[in-house]
Short mmCIF file of N, CA and C in Angstrom, two decimals:
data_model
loop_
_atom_site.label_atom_id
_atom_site.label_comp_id
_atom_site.label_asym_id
_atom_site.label_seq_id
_atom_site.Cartn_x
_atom_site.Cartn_y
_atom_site.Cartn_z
N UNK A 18 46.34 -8.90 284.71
CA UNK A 18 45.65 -8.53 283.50
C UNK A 18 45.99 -7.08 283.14
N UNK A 19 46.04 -6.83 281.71
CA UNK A 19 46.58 -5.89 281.40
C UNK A 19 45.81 -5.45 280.18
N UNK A 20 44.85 -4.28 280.33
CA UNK A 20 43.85 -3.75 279.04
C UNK A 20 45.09 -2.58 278.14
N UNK A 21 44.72 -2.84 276.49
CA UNK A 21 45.92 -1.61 276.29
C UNK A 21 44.60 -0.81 275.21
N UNK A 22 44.33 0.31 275.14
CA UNK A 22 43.72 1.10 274.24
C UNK A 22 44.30 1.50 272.66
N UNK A 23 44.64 1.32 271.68
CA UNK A 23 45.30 2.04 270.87
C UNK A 23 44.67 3.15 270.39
N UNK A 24 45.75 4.33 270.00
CA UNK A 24 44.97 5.63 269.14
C UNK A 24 46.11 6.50 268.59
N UNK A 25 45.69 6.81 267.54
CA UNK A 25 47.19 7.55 266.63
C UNK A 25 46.23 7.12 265.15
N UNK A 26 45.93 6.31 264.64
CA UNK A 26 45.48 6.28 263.41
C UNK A 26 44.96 7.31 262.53
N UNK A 27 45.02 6.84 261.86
CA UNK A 27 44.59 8.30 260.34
C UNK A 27 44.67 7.99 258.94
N UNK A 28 44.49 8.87 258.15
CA UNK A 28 44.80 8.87 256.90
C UNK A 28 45.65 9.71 256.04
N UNK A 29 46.47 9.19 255.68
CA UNK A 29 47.67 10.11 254.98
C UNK A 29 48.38 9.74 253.98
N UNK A 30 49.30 10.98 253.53
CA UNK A 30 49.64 10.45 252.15
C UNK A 30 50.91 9.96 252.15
N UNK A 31 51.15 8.63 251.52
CA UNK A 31 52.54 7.84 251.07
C UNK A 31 53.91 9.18 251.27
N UNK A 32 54.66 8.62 251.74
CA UNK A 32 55.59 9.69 252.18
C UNK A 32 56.04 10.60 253.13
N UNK A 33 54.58 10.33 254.29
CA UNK A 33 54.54 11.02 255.35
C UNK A 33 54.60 10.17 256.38
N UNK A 34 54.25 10.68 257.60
CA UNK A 34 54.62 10.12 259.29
C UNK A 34 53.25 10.16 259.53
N UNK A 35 52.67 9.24 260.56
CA UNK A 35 52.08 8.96 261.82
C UNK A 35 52.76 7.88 263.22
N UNK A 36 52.38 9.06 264.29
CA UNK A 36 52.83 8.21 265.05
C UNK A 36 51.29 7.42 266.16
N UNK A 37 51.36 6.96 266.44
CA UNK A 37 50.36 5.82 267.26
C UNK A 37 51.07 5.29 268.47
N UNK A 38 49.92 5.40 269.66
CA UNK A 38 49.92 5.21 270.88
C UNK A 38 49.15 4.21 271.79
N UNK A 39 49.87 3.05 272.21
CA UNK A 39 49.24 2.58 273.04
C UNK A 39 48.92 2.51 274.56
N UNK A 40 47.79 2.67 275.47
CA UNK A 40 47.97 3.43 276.94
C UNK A 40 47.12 1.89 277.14
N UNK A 41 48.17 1.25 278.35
CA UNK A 41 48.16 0.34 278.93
C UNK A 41 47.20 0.83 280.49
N UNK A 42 46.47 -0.57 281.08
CA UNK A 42 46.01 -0.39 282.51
C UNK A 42 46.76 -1.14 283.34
N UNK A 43 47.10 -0.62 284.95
CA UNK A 43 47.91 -1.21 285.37
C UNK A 43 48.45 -0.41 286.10
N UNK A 44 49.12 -1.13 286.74
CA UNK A 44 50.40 -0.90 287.93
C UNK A 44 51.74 -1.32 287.43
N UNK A 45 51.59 -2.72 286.86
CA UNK A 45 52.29 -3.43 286.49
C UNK A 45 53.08 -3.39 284.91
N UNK A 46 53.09 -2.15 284.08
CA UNK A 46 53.35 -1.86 282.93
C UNK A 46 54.56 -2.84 282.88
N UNK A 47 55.70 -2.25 283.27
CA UNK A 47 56.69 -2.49 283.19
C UNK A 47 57.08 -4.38 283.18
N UNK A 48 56.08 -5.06 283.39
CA UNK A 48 56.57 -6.31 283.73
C UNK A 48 56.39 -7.03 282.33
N UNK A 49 55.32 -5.98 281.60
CA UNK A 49 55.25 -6.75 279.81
C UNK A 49 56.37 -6.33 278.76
N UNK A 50 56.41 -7.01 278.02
CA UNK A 50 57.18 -7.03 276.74
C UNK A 50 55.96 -6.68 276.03
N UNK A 51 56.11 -5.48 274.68
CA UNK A 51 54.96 -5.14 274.67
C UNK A 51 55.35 -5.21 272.62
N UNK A 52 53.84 -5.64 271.69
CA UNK A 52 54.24 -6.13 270.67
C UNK A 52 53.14 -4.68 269.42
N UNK A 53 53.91 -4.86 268.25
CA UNK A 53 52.97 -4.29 267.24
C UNK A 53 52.46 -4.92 266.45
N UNK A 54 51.42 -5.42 266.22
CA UNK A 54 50.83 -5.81 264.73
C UNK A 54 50.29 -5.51 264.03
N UNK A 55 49.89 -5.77 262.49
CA UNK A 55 48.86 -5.18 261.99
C UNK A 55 48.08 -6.17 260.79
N UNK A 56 47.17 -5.92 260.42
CA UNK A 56 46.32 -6.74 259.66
C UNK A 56 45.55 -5.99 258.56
N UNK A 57 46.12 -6.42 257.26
CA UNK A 57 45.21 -5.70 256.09
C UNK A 57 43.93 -6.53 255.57
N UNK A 58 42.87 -6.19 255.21
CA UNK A 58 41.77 -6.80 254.52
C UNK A 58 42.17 -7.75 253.77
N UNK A 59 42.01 -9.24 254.10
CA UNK A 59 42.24 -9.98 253.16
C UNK A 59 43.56 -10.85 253.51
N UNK A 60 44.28 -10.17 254.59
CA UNK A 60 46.24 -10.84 255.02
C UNK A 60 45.83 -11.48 256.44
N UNK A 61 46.74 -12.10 256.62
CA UNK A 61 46.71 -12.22 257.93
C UNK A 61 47.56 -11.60 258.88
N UNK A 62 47.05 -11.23 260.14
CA UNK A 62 47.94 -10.64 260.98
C UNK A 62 49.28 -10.47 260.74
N UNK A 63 50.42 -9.88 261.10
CA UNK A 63 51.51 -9.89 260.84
C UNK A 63 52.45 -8.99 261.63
N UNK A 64 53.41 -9.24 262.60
CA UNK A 64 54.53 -8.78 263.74
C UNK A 64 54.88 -7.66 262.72
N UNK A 65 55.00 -6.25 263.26
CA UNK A 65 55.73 -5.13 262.68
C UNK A 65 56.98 -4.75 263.89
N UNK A 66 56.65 -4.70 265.13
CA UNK A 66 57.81 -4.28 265.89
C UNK A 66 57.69 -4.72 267.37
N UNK A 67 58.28 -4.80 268.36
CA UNK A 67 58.48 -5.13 269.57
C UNK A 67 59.21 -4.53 270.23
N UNK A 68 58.99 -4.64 271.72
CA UNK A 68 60.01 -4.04 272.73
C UNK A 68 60.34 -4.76 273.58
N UNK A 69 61.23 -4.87 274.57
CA UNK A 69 61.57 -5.74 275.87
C UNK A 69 60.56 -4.64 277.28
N UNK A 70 60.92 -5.38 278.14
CA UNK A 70 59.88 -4.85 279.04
C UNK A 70 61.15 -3.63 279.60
N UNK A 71 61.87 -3.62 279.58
CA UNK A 71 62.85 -2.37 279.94
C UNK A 71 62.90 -1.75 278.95
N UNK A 72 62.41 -1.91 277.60
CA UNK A 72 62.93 -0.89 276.74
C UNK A 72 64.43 -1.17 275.90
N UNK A 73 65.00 -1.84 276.56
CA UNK A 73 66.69 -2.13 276.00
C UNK A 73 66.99 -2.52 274.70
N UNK A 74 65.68 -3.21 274.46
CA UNK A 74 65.98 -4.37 273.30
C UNK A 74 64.70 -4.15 272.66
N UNK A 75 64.52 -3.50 271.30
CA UNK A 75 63.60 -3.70 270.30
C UNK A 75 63.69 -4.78 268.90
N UNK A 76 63.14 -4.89 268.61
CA UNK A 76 62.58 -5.56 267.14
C UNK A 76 61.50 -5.75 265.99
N UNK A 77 61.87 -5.62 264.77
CA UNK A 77 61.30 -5.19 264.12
C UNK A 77 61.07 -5.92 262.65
N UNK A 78 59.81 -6.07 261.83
CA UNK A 78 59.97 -7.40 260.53
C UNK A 78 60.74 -6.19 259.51
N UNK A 79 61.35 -6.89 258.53
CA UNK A 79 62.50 -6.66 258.04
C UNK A 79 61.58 -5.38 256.92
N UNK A 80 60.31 -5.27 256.76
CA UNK A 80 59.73 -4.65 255.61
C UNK A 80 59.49 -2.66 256.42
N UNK A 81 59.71 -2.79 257.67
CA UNK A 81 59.46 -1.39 257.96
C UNK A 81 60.94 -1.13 259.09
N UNK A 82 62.08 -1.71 259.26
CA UNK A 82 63.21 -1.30 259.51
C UNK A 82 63.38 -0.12 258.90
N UNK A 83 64.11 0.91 259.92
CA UNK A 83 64.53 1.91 259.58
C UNK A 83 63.75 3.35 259.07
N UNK A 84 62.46 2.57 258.79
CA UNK A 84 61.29 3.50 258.95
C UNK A 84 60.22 3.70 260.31
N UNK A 85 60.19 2.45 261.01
CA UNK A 85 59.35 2.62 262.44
C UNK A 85 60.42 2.10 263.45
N UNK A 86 60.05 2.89 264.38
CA UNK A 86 60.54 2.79 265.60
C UNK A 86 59.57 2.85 266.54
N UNK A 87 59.94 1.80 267.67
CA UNK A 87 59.24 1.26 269.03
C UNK A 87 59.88 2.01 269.92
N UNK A 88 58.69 2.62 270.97
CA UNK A 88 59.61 2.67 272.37
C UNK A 88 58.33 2.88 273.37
N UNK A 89 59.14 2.90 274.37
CA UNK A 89 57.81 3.46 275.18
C UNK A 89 57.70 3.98 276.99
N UNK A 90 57.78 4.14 277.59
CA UNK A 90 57.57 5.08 278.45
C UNK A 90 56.99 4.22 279.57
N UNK A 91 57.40 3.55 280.72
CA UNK A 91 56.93 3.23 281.88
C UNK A 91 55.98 3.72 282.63
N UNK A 92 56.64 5.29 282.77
CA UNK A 92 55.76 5.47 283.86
C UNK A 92 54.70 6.06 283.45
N UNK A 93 54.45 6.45 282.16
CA UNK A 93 53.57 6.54 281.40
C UNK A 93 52.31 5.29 281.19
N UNK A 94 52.78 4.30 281.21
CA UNK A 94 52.10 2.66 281.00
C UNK A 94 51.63 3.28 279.12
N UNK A 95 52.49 3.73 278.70
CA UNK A 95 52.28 3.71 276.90
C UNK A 95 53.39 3.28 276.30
N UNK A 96 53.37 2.66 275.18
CA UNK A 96 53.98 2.23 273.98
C UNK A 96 53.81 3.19 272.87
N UNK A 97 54.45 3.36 272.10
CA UNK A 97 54.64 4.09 271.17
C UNK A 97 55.21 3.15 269.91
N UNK A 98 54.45 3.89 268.74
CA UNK A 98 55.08 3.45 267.58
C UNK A 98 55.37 4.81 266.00
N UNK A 99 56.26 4.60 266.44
CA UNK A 99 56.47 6.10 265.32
C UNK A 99 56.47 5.57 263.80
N UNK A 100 56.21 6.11 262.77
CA UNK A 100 56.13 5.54 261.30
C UNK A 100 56.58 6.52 260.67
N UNK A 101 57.48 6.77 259.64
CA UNK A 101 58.08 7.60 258.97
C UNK A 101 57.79 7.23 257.30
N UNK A 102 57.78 7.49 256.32
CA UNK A 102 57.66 7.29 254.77
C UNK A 102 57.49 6.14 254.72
N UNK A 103 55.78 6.07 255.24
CA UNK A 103 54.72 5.47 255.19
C UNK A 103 54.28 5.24 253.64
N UNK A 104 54.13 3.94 253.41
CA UNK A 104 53.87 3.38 252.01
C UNK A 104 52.20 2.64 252.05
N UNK A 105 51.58 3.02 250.98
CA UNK A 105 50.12 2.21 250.56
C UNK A 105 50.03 0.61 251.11
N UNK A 106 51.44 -0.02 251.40
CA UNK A 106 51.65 -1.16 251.70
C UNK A 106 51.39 -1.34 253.17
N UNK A 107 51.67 -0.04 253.40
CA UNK A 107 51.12 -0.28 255.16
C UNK A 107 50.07 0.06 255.96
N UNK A 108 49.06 0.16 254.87
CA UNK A 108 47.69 0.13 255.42
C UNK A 108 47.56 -0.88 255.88
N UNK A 109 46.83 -0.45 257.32
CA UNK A 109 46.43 -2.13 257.56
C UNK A 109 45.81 -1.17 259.13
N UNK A 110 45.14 -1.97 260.08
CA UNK A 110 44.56 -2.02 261.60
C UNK A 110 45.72 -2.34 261.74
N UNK A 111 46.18 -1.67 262.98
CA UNK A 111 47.46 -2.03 263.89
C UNK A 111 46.90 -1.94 264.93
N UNK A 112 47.53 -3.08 265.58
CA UNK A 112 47.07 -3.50 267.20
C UNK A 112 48.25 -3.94 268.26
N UNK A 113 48.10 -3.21 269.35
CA UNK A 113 48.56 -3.48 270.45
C UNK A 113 48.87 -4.65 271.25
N UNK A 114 49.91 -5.11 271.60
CA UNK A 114 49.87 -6.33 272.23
C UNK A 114 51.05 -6.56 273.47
N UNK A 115 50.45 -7.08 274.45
CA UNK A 115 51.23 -7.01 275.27
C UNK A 115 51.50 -9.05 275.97
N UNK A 116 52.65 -9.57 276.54
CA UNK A 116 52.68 -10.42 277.33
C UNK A 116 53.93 -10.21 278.69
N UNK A 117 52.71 -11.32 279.60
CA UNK A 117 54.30 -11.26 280.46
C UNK A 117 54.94 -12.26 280.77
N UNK A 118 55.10 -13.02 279.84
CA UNK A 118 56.23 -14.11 279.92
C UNK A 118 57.76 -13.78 279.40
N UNK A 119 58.37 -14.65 279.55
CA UNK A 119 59.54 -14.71 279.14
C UNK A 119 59.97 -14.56 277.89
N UNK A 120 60.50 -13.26 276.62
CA UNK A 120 60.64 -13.34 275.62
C UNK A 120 61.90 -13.30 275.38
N UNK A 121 62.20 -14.47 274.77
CA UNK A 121 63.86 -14.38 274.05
C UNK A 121 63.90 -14.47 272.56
N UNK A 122 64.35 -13.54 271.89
CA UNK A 122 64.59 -13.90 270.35
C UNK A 122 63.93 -13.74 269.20
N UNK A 123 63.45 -15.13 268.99
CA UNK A 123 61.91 -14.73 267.97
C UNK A 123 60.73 -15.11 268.08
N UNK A 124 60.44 -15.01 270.21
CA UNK A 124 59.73 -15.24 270.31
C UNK A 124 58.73 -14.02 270.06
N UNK A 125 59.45 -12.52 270.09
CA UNK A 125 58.73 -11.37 270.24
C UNK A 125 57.92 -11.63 268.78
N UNK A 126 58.32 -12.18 267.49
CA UNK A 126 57.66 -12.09 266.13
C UNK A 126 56.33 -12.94 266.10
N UNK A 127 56.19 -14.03 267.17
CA UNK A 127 55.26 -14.75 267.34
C UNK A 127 53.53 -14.08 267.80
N UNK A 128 52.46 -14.11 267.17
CA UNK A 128 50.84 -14.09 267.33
C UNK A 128 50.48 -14.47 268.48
N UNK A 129 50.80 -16.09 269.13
CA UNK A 129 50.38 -16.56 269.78
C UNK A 129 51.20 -16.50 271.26
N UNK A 130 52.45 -15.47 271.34
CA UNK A 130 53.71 -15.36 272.48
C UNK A 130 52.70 -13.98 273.09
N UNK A 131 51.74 -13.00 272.78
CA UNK A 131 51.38 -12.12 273.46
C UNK A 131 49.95 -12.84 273.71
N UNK A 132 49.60 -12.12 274.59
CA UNK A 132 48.00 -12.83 275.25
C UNK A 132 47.16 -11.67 275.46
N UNK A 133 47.65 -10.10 275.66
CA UNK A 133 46.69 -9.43 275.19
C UNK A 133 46.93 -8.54 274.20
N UNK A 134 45.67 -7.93 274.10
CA UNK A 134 45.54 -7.43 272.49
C UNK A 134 44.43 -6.29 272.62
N UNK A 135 45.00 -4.47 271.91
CA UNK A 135 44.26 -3.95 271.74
C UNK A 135 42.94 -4.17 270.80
N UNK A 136 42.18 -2.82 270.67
CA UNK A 136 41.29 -2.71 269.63
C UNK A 136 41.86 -2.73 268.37
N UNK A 137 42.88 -2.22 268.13
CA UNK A 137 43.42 -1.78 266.75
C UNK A 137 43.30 -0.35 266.35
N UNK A 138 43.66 0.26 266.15
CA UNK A 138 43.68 1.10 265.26
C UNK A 138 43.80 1.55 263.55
N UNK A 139 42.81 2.04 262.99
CA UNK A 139 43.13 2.15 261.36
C UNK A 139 43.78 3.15 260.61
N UNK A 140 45.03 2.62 260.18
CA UNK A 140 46.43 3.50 259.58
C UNK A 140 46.01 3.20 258.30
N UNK A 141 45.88 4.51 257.26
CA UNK A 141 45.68 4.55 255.85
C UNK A 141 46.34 4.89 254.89
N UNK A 142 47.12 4.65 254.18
CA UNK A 142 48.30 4.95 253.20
C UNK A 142 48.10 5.65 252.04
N UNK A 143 47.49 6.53 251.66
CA UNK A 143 46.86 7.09 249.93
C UNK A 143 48.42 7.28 249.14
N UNK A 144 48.33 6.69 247.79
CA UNK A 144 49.03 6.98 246.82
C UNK A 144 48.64 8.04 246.19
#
């Protein structure tokens, strides 16, 4: 079992950066593949980025490429998610997610492929 906390959220203006942190419990960090999501009032959940459990291999939905980047730190037991020219579109609770099964492909984009799940955190976009 694996608890993850998220915290980094805020409010800011379209055009700017936040970055957000997730701090995993454990010994065992390293054995999850660890996921981002987020959820606006009214949407349903939705995959923003992923990592492999080494770090080697990230992924990301095609609407925040090149603006967020995943990574994250072992011996730390944190994930990281950096956000760069941040749009009103990406308000939403972002939440932490971790599994430790086997992820190949598109399984990392899948809701139901991670089994745990932070609190969320609330990222605010002002135009």
């Amino acid at each position: 079992q694996v608890q993850l906390v998220e915290s980094g959220g805020g409010l800011v203006q379209a055009g700017s950066s936040l970055s957000l942190s997730c701090a995993a419990s454990g010994r065992t960090f390293s054995s999850y593949a660890m996921g981002w999501f987020r959820q606006a009032p009214g949407k349903e959940r939705e995959f923003v980025a992923a990592i492999s459990r080494s770090g080697d291999s990230t992924y990301y939905t095609d609407s925040v490429k090149g603006r967020f980047t995943i990574s994250r730190v072992n011996a730390k037991n944190t994930v990281y998610l950096q956000m760069i020219s941040l749009k009103p579109e990406d308000t939403a609770v972002y939440y932490c997610a971790a599994t430790n099964t086997v992820m190949i492909g598109l399984a990392y984009y899948r809701n139901s492929d991670y089994a745990y799940w932070g609190q969320g955190t609330q990222v605010t976009v002002s135009s």
